[in-house]
Structures are given as C-alpha cells and as structure tokens.
mmCIF file of C-alpha atoms in Angstrom:
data_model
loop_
_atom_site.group_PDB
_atom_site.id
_atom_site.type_symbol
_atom_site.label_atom_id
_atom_site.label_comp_id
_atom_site.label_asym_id
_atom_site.label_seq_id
_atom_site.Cartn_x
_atom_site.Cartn_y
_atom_site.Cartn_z
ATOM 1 C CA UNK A 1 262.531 57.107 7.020
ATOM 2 C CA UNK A 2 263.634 60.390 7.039
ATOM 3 C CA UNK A 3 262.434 63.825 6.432
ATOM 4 C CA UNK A 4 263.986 64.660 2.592
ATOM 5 C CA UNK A 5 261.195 65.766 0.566
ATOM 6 C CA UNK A 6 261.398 69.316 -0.386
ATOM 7 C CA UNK A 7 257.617 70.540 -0.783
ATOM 8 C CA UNK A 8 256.044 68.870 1.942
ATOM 9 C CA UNK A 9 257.450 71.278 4.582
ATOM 10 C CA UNK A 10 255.589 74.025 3.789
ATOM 11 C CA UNK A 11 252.560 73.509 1.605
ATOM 12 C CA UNK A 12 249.210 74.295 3.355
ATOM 13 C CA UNK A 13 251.604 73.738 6.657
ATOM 14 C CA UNK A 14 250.930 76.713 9.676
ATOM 15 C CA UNK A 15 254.816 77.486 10.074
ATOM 16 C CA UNK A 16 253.964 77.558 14.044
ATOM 17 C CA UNK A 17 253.745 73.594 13.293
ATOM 18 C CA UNK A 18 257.163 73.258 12.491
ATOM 19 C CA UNK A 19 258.378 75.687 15.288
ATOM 20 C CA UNK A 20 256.692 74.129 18.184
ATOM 21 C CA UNK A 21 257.554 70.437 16.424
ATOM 22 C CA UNK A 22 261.436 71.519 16.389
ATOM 23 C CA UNK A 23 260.766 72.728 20.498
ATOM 24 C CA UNK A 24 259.873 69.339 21.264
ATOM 25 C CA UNK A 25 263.589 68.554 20.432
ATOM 26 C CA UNK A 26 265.052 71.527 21.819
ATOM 27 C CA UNK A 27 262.873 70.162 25.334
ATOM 28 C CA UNK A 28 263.981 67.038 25.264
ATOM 29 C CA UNK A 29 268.052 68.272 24.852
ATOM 30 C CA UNK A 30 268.023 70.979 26.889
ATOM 31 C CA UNK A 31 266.149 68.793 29.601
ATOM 32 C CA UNK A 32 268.591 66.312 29.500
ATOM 33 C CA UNK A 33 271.413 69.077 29.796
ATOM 34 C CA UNK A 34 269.818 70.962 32.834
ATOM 35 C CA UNK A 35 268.464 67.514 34.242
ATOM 36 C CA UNK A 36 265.253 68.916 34.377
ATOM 37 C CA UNK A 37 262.802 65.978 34.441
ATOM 38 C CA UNK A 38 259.394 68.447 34.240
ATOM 39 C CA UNK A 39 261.177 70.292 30.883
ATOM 40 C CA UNK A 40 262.723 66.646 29.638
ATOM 41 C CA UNK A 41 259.194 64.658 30.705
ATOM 42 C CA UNK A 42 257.454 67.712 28.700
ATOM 43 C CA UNK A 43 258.939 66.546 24.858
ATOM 44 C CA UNK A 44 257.503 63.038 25.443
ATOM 45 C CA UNK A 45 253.845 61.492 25.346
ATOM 46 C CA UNK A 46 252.563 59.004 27.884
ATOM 47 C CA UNK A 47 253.525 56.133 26.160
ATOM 48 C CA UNK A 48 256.327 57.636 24.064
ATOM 49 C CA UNK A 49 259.242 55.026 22.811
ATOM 50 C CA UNK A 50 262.902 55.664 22.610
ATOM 51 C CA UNK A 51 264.911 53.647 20.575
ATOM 52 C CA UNK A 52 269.265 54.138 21.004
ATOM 53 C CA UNK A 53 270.375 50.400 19.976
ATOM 54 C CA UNK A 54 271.358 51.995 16.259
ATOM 55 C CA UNK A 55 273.437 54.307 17.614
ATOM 56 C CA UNK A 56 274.555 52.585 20.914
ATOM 57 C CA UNK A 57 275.602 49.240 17.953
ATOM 58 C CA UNK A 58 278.087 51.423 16.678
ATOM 59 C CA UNK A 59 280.327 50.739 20.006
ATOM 60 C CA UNK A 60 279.404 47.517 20.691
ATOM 61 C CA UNK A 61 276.412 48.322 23.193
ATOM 62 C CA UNK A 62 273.051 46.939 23.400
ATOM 63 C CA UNK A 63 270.740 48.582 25.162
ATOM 64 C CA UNK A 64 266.864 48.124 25.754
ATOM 65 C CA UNK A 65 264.127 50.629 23.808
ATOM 66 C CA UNK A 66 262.945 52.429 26.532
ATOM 67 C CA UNK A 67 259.054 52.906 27.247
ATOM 68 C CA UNK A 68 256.671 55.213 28.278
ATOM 69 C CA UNK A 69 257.390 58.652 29.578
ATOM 70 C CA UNK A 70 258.436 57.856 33.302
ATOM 71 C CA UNK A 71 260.783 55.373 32.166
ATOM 72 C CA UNK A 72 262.253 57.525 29.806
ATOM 73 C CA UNK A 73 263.065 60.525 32.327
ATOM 74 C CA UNK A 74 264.003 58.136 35.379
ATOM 75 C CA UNK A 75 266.273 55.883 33.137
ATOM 76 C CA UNK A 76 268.131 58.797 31.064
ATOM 77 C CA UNK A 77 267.971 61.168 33.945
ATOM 78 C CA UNK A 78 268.818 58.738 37.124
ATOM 79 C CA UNK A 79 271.839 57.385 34.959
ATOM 80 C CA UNK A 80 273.141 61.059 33.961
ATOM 81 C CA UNK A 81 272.471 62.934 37.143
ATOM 82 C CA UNK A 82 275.494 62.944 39.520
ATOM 83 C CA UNK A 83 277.566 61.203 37.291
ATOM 84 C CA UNK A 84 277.603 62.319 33.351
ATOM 85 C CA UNK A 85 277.603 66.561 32.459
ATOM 86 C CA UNK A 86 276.105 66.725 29.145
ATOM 87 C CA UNK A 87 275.533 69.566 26.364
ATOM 88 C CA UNK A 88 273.539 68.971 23.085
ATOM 89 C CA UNK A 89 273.139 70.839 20.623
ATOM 90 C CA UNK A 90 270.458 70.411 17.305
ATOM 91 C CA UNK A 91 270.737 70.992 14.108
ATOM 92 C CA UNK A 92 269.532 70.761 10.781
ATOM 93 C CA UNK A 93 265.963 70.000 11.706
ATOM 94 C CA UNK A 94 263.557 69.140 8.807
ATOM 95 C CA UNK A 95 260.019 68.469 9.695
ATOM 96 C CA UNK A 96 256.797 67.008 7.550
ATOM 97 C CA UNK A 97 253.227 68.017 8.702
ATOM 98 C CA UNK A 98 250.387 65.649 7.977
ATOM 99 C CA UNK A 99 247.488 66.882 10.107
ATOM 100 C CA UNK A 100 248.200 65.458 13.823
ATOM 101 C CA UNK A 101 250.906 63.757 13.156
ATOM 102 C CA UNK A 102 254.627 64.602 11.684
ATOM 103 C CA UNK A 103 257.665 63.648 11.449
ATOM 104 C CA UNK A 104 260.826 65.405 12.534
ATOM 105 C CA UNK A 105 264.912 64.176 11.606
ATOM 106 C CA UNK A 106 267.820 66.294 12.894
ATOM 107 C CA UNK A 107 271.084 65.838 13.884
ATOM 108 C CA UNK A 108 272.168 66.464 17.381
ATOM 109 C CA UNK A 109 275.531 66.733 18.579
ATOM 110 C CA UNK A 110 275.950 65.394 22.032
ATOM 111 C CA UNK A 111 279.062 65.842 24.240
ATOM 112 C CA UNK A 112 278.856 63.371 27.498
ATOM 113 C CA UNK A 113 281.830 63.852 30.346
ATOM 114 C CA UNK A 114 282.227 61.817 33.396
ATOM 115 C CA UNK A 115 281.609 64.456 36.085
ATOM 116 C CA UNK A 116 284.026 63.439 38.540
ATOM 117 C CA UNK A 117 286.952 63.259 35.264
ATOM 118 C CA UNK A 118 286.509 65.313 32.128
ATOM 119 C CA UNK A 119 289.099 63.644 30.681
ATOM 120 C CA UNK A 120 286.571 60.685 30.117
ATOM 121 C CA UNK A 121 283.948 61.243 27.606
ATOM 122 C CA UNK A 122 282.522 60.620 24.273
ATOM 123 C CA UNK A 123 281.057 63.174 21.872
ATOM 124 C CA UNK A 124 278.295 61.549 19.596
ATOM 125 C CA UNK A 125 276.785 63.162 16.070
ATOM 126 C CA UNK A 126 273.031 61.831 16.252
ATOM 127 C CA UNK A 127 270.746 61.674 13.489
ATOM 128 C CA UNK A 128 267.186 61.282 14.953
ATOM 129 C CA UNK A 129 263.964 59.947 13.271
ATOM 130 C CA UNK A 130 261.524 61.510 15.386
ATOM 131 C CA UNK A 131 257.374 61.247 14.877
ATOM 132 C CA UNK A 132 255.361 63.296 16.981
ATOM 133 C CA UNK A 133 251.746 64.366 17.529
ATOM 134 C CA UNK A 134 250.208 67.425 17.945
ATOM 135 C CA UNK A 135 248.489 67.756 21.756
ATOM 136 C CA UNK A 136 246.808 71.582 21.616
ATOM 137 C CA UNK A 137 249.249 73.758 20.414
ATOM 138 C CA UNK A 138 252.611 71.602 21.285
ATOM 139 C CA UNK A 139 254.173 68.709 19.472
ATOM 140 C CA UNK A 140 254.941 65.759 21.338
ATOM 141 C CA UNK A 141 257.388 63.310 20.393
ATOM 142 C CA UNK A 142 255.621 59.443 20.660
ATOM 143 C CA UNK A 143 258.860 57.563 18.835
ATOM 144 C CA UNK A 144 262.270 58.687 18.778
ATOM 145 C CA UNK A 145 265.137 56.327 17.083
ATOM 146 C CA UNK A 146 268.730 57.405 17.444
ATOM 147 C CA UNK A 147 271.549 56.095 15.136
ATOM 148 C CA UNK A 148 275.052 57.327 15.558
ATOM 149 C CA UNK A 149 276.581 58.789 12.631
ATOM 150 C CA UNK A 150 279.863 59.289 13.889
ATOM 151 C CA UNK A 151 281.651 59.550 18.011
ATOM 152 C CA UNK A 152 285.008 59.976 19.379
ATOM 153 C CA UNK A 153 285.804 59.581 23.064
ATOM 154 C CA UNK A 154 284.946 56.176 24.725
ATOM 155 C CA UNK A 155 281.373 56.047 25.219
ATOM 156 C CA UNK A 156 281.680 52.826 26.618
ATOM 157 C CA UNK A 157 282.922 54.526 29.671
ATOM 158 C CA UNK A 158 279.996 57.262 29.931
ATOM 159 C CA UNK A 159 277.188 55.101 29.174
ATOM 160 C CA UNK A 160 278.483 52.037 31.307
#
C-alpha cells in the first residue's frame, strides 16, 4: 500500500513528523553509502524487517527478508564493504501520520559498482513501502519492502 492520499499528509499532522520520518530514509541511504553501521543501524528498530525479493525478482534473484536490526547492518554492510561503492539518492517521499505509527513510500535511486571494476554495476530505481514508528522525537523504520521499478547494469554481478 502506498502513500497516495492527498489530505492525510498534513491535517492535524506536526510537519516535524514528516521531516524526521523522511530522515529515517535519508539514515538508512546515506549509511549504506558511507558504510556507517551506527548512522545505517540508527533508521532501523530492534526487530525491524527488510523485505528486497520484489525488487531482487525482477533479475531473477531470490533473496531472504532480512530480520532484526543487527542482521540488517551486518548482512547489507558486510556484503557492500570492501567490495560494492554505492550512492543513493531519495526522492519523492510522501508520508501519512497516524499517531505512532506512519507510513512512508519514496523512490530511491541506487547506483552499485564493483569496487575493484567500475565498469561492473547496476543502477536500480526503488520504490519503497516503508512503516515506521515514532521512538521520542525520531521515526524509526520497523518494515521496509523494496520493489524495483526499473535497473540497468547487471545486478546479478553486484549483488552475487
């Protein structure tokens, strides 16, 4: 389900909501991008689930939903780190606040190169269905499901 409706952004909504929701994103890209496992590790909750089989289908891949914080960092990060340079970059974010809870959809544009060959990579337009709860005055994001709208490159190749 994603975020389309037009007045539940902003009715009775603080806007600071919808900032610090979007951040959660922006944490978990630029994270990823610096391979920064406190910044990444900060956009998740404890027993946060992240879902790429829709967009990892598109090329034939089927990977596991990942589970819980820890695994999350150590399985993006140990499989990146050393090997794949990444930059992603978000866009269009749309959020819905419903107390505690909302729900965030966006589309990121991911570029993944091989670091030992640039040559060998795949750039990937995300759209991500993303609900999060509110911890103090932070959003963290508790499920995150990734489909692939469209990629070029062989991500076969970067993702192994």
């Amino acid at each position: 389900m994603y975020v389309t409706e037009t007045t539940a952004l902003t009715t009775g909504t603080d806007p600071r909501d919808r900032v610090e929701a979007i951040d959660a994103l922006y944490r978990f890209a630029l994270g990823q991008d610096l391979k920064d496992a406190g910044l990444f590790g900060s956009a998740f909750t404890a027993d946060a689930t992240l879902d790429f089989r829709p967009a990892a289908a598109r090329w034939g891949a089927e990977p596991p939903v990942m589970t819980g914080r820890d695994a999350i960092v150590t399985t993006i990060l140990g499989s990146f780190t050393g090997r794949v340079d990444t930059t992603h970059q978000v866009a269009n974010p749309r959020v819905a606040v419903d107390g505690d809870t909302a729900r965030l959809t966006a589309l990121v544009e991911a570029q993944h190169l091989l670091t030992a060959d640039h040559s060998v990579h795949a750039l990937l337009k995300n759209l991500y269905d993303v609900e999060l709860v509110r911890d103090g005055d932070r959003w963290l994001m508790r499920h995150v499901r990734i489909a692939n709208v469209w990629y070029t490159g062989d991500p076969g190749a970067v993702f192994g």
